[in-house]
CSV table of C-alpha atoms in Angstrom, one decimal:
chain,number,residue,atom,x,y,z
A,1,MET,CA,0.2,-0.1,0.0
A,2,ALA,CA,1.5,3.3,-1.1
A,3,ASN,CA,2.2,6.1,1.9
A,4,THR,CA,-0.7,8.4,1.4
A,5,ALA,CA,0.5,11.3,3.6
A,6,ALA,CA,1.8,14.8,2.5
A,7,PRO,CA,5.7,15.1,2.5
A,8,VAL,CA,7.1,17.3,5.5
A,9,SER,CA,8.4,20.5,4.6
A,10,ILE,CA,11.4,22.1,6.3
A,11,HIS,CA,9.5,25.1,6.4
A,12,GLN,CA,6.4,23.3,8.2
A,13,HIS,CA,7.1,24.5,11.3
A,14,GLN,CA,9.6,27.4,11.2
A,15,ASP,CA,7.5,29.9,12.7
A,16,THR,CA,5.0,28.6,15.5
A,17,ALA,CA,3.9,30.6,18.2
A,18,ASP,CA,3.5,29.3,21.8
A,19,ILE,CA,2.1,30.9,25.0
A,20,GLU,CA,4.1,31.3,28.3
A,21,PHE,CA,3.0,33.2,31.3
A,22,HIS,CA,5.4,35.2,33.1
A,23,VAL,CA,5.0,36.0,36.9
A,24,THR,CA,6.8,39.3,38.0
A,25,TYR,CA,6.7,39.4,41.8
A,26,LEU,CA,8.3,41.1,44.6
A,27,ASP,CA,10.5,38.6,46.8
A,28,SER,CA,9.4,39.5,50.2
A,29,GLU,CA,12.4,37.6,51.8
A,30,THR,CA,15.4,39.4,49.6
A,31,GLY,CA,13.4,42.6,48.3
A,32,ARG,CA,14.3,42.0,44.8
A,33,VAL,CA,11.7,41.9,41.9
A,34,ARG,CA,12.0,38.4,40.2
A,35,ARG,CA,10.3,36.6,37.4
A,36,GLU,CA,9.2,32.9,36.9
A,37,ASP,CA,8.1,31.4,33.5
A,38,PHE,CA,4.9,28.6,33.2
A,39,HIS,CA,3.6,27.0,30.4
A,40,ASP,CA,0.0,26.8,32.4
A,41,LEU,CA,-1.9,29.6,33.4
A,42,THR,CA,-3.2,27.8,36.5
A,43,ALA,CA,0.2,27.2,37.6
A,44,ALA,CA,1.2,30.8,37.0
A,45,GLU,CA,-1.4,32.1,39.0
A,46,ARG,CA,-1.2,29.4,42.0
A,47,PHE,CA,2.4,30.6,42.4
A,48,SER,CA,1.7,34.4,42.4
A,49,SER,CA,-0.9,33.7,44.6
A,50,ALA,CA,1.6,32.3,46.9
A,51,GLN,CA,3.8,35.2,46.8
A,52,LEU,CA,1.1,37.2,48.5
A,53,ARG,CA,2.6,37.2,52.0
A,54,ASP,CA,1.7,40.5,53.4
A,55,GLU,CA,0.3,43.6,52.3
A,56,ASN,CA,3.9,45.0,50.8
A,57,CYS,CA,4.0,42.0,48.6
A,58,TRP,CA,2.7,42.0,44.9
A,59,ALA,CA,2.8,39.8,41.9
A,60,VAL,CA,1.6,40.2,38.2
A,61,VAL,CA,0.8,37.2,35.4
A,62,ASP,CA,1.4,38.1,32.0
A,63,ARG,CA,0.3,36.3,29.0
A,64,VAL,CA,3.5,36.2,26.7
A,65,THR,CA,3.7,35.0,22.8
A,66,VAL,CA,7.0,33.3,22.3
A,67,GLN,CA,8.0,33.0,18.7
A,68,HIS,CA,10.2,30.0,17.7
A,69,THR,CA,12.3,30.3,14.6
A,70,ARG,CA,14.6,27.7,13.2
A,71,ARG,CA,17.9,28.6,12.0
A,72,MET,CA,20.2,26.6,10.0
A,73,VAL,CA,24.0,26.6,11.3
A,74,ALA,CA,27.0,26.3,8.5
Protein backbone atom coordinates (compact mmCIF):
# COMPACT_ATOMS: atom_id res chain seq x y z
CA MET A 1 0.00 0.00 0.00
CA ALA A 2 1.34 3.44 -0.90
CA ASN A 3 2.04 6.08 1.70
CA THR A 4 -0.77 8.64 1.45
CA ALA A 5 0.66 11.19 3.89
CA ALA A 6 1.86 14.49 2.49
CA PRO A 7 5.60 15.09 2.56
CA VAL A 8 6.88 17.20 5.44
CA SER A 9 8.36 20.54 4.45
CA ILE A 10 11.39 21.88 6.28
CA HIS A 11 9.48 25.17 6.61
CA GLN A 12 6.31 23.60 8.01
CA HIS A 13 7.03 24.39 11.68
CA GLN A 14 9.42 27.27 11.17
CA ASP A 15 7.43 30.07 12.76
CA THR A 16 5.27 28.48 15.42
CA ALA A 17 4.05 30.45 18.41
CA ASP A 18 3.68 29.23 21.96
CA ILE A 19 2.05 30.90 24.93
CA GLU A 20 3.91 31.36 28.20
CA PHE A 21 2.86 33.03 31.41
CA HIS A 22 5.45 35.21 33.13
CA VAL A 23 4.95 35.92 36.83
CA THR A 24 6.80 39.01 37.98
CA TYR A 25 6.78 39.40 41.75
CA LEU A 26 8.47 41.04 44.72
CA ASP A 27 10.48 38.49 46.68
CA SER A 28 9.73 39.63 50.23
CA GLU A 29 12.73 37.77 51.67
CA THR A 30 15.34 39.52 49.51
CA GLY A 31 13.47 42.68 48.49
CA ARG A 32 14.18 41.96 44.81
CA VAL A 33 11.83 41.77 41.84
CA ARG A 34 11.98 38.32 40.27
CA ARG A 35 10.32 36.46 37.40
CA GLU A 36 9.21 32.86 36.92
CA ASP A 37 7.93 31.40 33.63
CA PHE A 38 5.08 28.90 33.31
CA HIS A 39 3.39 27.08 30.43
CA ASP A 40 0.12 26.75 32.35
CA LEU A 41 -2.06 29.68 33.48
CA THR A 42 -3.37 27.80 36.50
CA ALA A 43 0.16 27.12 37.77
CA ALA A 44 1.15 30.75 37.17
CA GLU A 45 -1.84 32.05 39.12
CA ARG A 46 -1.21 29.57 41.93
CA PHE A 47 2.42 30.67 42.16
CA SER A 48 1.55 34.37 42.09
CA SER A 49 -1.02 33.92 44.86
CA ALA A 50 1.57 32.15 47.01
CA GLN A 51 3.85 35.20 46.73
CA LEU A 52 1.28 37.49 48.39
CA ARG A 53 2.48 36.97 51.97
CA ASP A 54 1.82 40.46 53.36
CA GLU A 55 0.40 43.85 52.34
CA ASN A 56 3.69 45.00 50.74
CA CYS A 57 4.00 42.01 48.38
CA TRP A 58 2.77 42.01 44.80
CA ALA A 59 2.71 39.71 41.79
CA VAL A 60 1.67 40.18 38.15
CA VAL A 61 0.86 37.46 35.59
CA ASP A 62 1.56 38.34 31.94
CA ARG A 63 0.51 36.27 28.93
CA VAL A 64 3.41 36.23 26.45
CA THR A 65 3.54 34.90 22.90
CA VAL A 66 6.90 33.28 22.24
CA GLN A 67 8.01 32.93 18.62
CA HIS A 68 10.18 29.92 17.81
CA THR A 69 12.25 30.04 14.66
CA ARG A 70 14.67 27.46 13.41
CA ARG A 71 17.96 28.48 11.93
CA MET A 72 20.42 26.45 9.99
CA VAL A 73 24.03 26.77 11.08
CA ALA A 74 26.83 26.24 8.60
